C-alpha atoms as a printed R data frame, in Angstrom:
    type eleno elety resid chain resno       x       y       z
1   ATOM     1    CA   UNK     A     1   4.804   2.434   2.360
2   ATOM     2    CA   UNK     A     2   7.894   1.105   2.936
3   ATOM     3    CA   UNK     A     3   8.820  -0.019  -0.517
4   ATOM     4    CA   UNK     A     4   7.706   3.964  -1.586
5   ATOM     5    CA   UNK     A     5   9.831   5.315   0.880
6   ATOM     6    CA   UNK     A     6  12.705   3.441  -0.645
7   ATOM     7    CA   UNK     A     7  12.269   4.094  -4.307
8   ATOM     8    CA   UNK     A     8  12.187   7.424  -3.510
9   ATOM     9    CA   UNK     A     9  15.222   7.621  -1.367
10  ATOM    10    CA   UNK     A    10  17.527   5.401  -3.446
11  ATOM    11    CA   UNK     A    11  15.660   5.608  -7.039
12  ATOM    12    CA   UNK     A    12  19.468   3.793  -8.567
13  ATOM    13    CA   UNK     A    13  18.557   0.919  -6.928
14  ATOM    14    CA   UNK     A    14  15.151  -0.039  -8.129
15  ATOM    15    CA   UNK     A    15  14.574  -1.561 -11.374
16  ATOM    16    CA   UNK     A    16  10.953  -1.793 -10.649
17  ATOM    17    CA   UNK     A    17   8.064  -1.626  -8.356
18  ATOM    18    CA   UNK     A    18   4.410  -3.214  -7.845
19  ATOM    19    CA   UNK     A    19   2.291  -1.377  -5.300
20  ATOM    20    CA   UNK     A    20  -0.969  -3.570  -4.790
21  ATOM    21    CA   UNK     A    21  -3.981  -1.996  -2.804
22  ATOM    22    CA   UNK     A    22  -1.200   0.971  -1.657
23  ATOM    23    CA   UNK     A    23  -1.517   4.169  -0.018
24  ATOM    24    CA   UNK     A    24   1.178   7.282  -0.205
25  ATOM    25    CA   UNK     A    25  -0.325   9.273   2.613
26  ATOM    26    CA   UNK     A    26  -1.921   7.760   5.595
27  ATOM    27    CA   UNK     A    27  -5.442   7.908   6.537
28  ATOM    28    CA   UNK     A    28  -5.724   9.906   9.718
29  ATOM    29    CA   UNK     A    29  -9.431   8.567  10.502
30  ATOM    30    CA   UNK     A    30  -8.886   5.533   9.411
31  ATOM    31    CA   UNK     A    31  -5.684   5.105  11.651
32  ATOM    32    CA   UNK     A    32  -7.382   6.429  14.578
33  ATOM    33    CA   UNK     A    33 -10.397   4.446  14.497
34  ATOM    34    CA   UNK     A    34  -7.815   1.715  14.211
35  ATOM    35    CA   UNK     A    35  -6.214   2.465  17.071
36  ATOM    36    CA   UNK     A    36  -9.228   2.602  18.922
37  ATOM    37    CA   UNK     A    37 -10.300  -0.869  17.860
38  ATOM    38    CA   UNK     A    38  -6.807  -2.379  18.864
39  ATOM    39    CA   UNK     A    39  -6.914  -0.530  22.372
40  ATOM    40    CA   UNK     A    40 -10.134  -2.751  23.371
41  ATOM    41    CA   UNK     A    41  -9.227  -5.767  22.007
42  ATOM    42    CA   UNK     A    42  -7.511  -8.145  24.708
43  ATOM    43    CA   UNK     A    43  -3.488  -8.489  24.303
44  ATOM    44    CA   UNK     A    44  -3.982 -11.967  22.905
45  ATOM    45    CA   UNK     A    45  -5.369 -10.967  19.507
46  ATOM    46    CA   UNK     A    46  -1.480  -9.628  18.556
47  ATOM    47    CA   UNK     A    47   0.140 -13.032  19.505
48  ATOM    48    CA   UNK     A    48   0.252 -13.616  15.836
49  ATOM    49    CA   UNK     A    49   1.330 -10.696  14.838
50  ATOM    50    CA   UNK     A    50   4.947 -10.781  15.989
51  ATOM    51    CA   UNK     A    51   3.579  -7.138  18.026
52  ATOM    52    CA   UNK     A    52   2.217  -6.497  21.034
53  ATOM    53    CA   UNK     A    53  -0.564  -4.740  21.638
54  ATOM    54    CA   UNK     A    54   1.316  -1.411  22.989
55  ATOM    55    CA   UNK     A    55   3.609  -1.755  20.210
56  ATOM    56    CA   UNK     A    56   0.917  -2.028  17.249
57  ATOM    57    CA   UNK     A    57  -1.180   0.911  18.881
58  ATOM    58    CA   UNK     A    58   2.698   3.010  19.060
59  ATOM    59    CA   UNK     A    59   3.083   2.085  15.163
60  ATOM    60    CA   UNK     A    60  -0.288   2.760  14.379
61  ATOM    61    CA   UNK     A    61  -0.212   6.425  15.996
62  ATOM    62    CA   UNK     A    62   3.763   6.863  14.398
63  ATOM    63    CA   UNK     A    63   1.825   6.574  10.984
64  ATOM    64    CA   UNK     A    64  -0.673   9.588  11.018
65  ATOM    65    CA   UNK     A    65   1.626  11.992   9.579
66  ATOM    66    CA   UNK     A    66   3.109   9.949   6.803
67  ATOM    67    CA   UNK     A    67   3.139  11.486   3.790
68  ATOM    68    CA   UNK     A    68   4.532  10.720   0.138
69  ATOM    69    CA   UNK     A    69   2.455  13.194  -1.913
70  ATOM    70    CA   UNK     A    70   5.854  15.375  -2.738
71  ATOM    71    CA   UNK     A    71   8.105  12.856  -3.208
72  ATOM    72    CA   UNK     A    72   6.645  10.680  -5.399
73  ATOM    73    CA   UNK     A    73   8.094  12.234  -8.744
74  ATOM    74    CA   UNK     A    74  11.523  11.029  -7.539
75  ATOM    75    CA   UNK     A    75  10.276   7.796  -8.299
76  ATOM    76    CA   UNK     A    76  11.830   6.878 -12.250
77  ATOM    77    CA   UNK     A    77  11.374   2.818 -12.567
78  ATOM    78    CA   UNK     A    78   8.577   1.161 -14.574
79  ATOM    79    CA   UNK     A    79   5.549   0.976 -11.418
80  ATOM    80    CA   UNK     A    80   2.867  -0.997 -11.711
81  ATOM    81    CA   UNK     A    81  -0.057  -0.002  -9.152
82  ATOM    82    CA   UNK     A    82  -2.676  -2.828  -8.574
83  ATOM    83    CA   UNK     A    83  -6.097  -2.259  -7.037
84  ATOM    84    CA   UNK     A    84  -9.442  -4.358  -6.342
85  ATOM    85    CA   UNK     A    85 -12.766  -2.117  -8.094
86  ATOM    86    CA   UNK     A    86 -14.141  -3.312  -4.400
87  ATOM    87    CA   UNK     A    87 -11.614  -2.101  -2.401
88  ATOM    88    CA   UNK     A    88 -12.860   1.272  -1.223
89  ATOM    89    CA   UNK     A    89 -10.464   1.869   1.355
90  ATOM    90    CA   UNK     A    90  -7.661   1.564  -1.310
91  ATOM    91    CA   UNK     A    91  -9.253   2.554  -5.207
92  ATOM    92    CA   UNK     A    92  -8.882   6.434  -4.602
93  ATOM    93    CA   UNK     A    93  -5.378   6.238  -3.257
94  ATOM    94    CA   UNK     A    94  -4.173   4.038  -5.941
95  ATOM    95    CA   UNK     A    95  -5.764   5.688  -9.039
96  ATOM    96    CA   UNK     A    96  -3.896   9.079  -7.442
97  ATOM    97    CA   UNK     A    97  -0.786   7.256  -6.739
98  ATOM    98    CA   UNK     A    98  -0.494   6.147 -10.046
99  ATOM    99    CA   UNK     A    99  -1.427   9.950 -11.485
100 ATOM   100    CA   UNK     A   100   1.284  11.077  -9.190
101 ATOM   101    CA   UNK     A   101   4.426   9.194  -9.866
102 ATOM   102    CA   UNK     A   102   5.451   9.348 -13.682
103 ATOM   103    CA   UNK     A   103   6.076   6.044 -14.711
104 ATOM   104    CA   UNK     A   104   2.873   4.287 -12.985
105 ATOM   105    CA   UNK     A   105   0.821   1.925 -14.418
106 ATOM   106    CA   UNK     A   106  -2.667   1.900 -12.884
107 ATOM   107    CA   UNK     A   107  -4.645  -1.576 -13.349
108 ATOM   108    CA   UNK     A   108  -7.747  -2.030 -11.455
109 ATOM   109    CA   UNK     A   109  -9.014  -5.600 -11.375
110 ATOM   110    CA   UNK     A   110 -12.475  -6.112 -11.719
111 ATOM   111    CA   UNK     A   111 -14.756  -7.424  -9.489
112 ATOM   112    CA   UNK     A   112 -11.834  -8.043  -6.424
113 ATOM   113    CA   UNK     A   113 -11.793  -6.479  -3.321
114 ATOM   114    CA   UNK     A   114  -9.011  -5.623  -0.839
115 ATOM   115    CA   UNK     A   115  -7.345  -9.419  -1.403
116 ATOM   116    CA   UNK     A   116  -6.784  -9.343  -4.815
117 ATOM   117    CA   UNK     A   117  -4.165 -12.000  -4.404
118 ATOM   118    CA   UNK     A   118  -7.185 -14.341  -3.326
119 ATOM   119    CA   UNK     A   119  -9.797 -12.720  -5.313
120 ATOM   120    CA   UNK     A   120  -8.550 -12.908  -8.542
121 ATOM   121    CA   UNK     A   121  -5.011 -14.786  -8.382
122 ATOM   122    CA   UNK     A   122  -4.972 -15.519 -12.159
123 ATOM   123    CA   UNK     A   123  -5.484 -12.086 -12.782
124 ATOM   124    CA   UNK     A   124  -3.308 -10.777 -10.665
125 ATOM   125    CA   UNK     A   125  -0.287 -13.692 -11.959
126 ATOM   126    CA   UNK     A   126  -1.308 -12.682 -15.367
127 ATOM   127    CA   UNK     A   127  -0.408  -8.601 -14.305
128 ATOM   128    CA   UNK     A   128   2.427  -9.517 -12.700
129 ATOM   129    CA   UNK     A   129   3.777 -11.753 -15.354
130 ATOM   130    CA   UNK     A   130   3.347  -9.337 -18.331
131 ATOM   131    CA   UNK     A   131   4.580  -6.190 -16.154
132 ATOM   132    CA   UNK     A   132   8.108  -8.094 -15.288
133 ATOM   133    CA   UNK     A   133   8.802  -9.106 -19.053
134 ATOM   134    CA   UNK     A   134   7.883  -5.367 -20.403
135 ATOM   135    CA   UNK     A   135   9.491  -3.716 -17.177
């Protein structure tokens, strides 16, 4: 989200941009239930996190209304969007994502889920590698 929100607010200053598993507008239930889940978890569970627990449910809930969908076309770099074929929280977003902004590259990897870095790091090294020589 944040790498969106700058390519579309200072387009002269990307050359290029990889979205992997991304989303342009949040999802509300998905956020909520989210929020839900880190309100009865104990405060230790965000030591890790660099958060705390009041200020990952404040971030969640400043999140619901984000929305890219109209901004998008600002966008004018070479984009490659990456997705897992098993990530269902994230295939739908990035096939429209990549419809939406008009230099997008969509490339679903087959057979990965959500981790595509750890599911399929060849194929994902091979993407990368071939998008940053053509980009």
């Amino acid at each position: 989200m944040l790498a969106l929100n700058y390519a579309m607010e200072h387009p002269e200053s990307v050359q290029s941009l990889v979205l992997i598993a991304a989303q342009y507008r949040m999802p509300k239930r998905t956020l909520r239930l989210q929020n839900i889940l880190f309100r009865l978890m104990p405060k230790g569970m965000f030591s890790q996190t660099g958060f705390s627990k009041e200020d990952m449910i404040s971030l969640c809930a400043s999140m619901t209304d984000l929305d890219f969908s109209g901004s998008l076309s600002k966008i004018r770099c070479p984009v490659l969007v990456v997705c897992g074929e098993k990530d269902a929280a994230n295939l739908r977003a990035s096939k429209e994502l990549a419809a939406l902004i008009p230099s997008a590259r969509l490339e679903i990897i087959p057979g990965s889920g959500h981790e595509i870095n750890l599911d399929a790091p060849e194929k994902l090294s091979e993407l990368l590698r071939d998008f940053y020589q053509t980009a």
